[in-house]
Coordinates of N, CA and C and ligand atoms in Angstrom, one line a residue:
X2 N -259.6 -69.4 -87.1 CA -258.3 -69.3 -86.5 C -257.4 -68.2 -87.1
X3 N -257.9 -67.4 -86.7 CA -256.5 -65.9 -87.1 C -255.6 -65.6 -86.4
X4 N -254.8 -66.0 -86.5 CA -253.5 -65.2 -86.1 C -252.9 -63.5 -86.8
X5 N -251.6 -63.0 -86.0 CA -251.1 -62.1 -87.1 C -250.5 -62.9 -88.5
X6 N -250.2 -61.5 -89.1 CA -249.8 -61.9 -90.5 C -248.5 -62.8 -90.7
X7 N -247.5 -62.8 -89.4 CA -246.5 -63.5 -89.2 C -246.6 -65.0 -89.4
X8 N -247.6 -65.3 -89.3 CA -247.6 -66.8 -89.2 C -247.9 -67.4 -90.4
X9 N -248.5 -66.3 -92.0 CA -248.8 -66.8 -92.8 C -248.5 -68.3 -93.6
X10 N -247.0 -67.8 -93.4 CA -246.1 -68.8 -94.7 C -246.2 -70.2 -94.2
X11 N -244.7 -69.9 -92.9 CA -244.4 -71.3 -92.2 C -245.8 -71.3 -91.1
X12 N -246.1 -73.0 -91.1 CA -247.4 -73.3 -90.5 C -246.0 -73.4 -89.1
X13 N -246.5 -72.6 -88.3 CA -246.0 -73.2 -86.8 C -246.7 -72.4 -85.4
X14 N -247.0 -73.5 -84.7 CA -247.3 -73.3 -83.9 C -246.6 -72.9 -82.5
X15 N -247.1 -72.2 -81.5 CA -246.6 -71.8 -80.7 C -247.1 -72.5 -79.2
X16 N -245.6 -72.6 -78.8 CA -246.1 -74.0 -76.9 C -246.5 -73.1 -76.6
X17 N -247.5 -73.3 -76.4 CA -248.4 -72.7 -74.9 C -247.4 -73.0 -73.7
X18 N -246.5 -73.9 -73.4 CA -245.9 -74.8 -71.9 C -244.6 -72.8 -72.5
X19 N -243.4 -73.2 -73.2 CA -242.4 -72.2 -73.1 C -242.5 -71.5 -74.5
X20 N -243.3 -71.2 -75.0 CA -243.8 -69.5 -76.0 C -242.7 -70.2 -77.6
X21 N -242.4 -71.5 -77.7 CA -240.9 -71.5 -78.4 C -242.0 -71.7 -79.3
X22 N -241.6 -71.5 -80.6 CA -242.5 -71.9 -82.3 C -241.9 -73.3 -82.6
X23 N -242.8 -73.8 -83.0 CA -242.5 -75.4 -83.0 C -243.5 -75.7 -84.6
X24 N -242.6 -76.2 -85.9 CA -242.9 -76.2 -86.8 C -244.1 -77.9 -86.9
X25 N -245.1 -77.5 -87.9 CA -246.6 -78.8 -87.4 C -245.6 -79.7 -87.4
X26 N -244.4 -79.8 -88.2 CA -244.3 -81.4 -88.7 C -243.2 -82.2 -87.6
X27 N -243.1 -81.1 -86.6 CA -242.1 -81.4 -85.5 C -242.8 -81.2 -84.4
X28 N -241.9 -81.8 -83.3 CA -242.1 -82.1 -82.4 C -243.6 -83.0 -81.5
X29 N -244.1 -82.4 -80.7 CA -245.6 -83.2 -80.3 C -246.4 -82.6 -80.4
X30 N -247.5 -83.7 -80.6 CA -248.8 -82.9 -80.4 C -249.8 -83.6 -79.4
X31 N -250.5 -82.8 -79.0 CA -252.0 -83.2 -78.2 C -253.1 -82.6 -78.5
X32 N -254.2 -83.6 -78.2 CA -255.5 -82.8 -78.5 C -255.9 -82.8 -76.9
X33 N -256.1 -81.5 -76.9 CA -256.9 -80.6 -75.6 C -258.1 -79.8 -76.2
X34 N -259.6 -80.1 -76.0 CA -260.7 -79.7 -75.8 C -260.7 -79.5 -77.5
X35 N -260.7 -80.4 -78.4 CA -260.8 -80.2 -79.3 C -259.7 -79.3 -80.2
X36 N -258.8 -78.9 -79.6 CA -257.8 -78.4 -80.6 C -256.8 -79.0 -80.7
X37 N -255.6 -78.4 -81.4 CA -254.6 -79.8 -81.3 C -253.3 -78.5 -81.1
X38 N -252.2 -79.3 -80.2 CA -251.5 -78.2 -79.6 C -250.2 -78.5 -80.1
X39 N -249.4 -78.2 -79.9 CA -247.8 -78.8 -80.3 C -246.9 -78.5 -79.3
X40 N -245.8 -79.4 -79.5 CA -244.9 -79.0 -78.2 C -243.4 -79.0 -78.4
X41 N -242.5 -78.1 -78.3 CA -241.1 -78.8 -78.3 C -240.4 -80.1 -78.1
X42 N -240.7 -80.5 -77.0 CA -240.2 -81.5 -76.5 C -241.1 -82.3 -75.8
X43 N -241.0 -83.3 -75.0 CA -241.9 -84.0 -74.6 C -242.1 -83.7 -72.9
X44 N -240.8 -82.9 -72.5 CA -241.2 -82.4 -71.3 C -242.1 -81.5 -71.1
X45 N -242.0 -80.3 -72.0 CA -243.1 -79.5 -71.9 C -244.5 -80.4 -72.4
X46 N -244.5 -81.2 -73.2 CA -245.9 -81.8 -73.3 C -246.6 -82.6 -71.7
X47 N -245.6 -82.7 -71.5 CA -245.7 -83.0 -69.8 C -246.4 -82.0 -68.8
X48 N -246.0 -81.4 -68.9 CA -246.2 -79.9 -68.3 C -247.5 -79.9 -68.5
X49 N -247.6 -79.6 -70.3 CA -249.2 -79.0 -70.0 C -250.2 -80.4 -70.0
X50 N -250.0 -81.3 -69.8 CA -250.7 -82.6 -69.4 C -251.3 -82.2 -67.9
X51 N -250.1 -81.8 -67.3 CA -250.3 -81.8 -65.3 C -251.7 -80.5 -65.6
X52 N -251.3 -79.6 -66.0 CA -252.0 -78.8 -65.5 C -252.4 -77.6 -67.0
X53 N -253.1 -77.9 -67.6 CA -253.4 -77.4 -69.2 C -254.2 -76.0 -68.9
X54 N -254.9 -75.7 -68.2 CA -255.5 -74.8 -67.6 C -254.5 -73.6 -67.5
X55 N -253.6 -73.8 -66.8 CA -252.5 -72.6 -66.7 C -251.6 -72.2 -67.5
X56 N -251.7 -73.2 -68.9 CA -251.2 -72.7 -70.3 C -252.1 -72.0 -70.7
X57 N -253.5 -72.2 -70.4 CA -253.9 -71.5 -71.9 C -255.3 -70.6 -71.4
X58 N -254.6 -69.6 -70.0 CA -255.4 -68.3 -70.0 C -255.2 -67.6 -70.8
X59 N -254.5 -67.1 -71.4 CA -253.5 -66.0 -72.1 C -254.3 -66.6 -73.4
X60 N -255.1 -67.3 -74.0 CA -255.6 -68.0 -74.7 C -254.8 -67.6 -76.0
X61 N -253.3 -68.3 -76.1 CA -252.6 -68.4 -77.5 C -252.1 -66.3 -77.6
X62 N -252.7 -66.2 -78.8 CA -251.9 -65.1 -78.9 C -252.0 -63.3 -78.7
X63 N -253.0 -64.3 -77.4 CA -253.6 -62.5 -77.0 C -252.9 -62.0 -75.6
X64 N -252.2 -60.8 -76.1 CA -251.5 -60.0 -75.6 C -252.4 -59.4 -74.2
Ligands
LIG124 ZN1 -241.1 -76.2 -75.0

C-alpha cells in the first residue's frame, strides 16, 4: 500500500464517497473486498454501501 509521501506521518485515510481525509481513529469504517475504508460521516458510508463500485474506479489515489 503506497501512497505519496504526504500521508507518511498522520495515518489518514481518504472517503472514496467526498475525497475529505478522515483520521483511522475517526469516524467509519467498512470492509469492502477485503480492505477497510473509512468515512466522514455515516451518510457518506451510506453512499458507498448503495453503490461501492462508483467510488472506487478512480482506485484511491490515482490521478
Ligand atoms: Zn464524507
Amino acid at each position: 500500500m503506497i501512497h505519496g509521501a504526504q500521508q507518511h506521518k498522520s495515518k489518514k485515510s481518504i472517503v472514496p464517497v467526498c475525497g475529505m481525509k478522515v483520521s483511522q481513529e475517526k469516524g467509519f469504517s467498512k470492509m469492502y473486498q477485503e480492505k477497510e475504508y473509512r468515512f466522514c460521516s455515516r451518510n457518506c458510508l451510506i453512499k458507498f454501501d448503495d453503490t461501492p463500485d462508483v467510488f472506487l474506479t478512480s482506485d484511491g489515489d490515482t490521478p
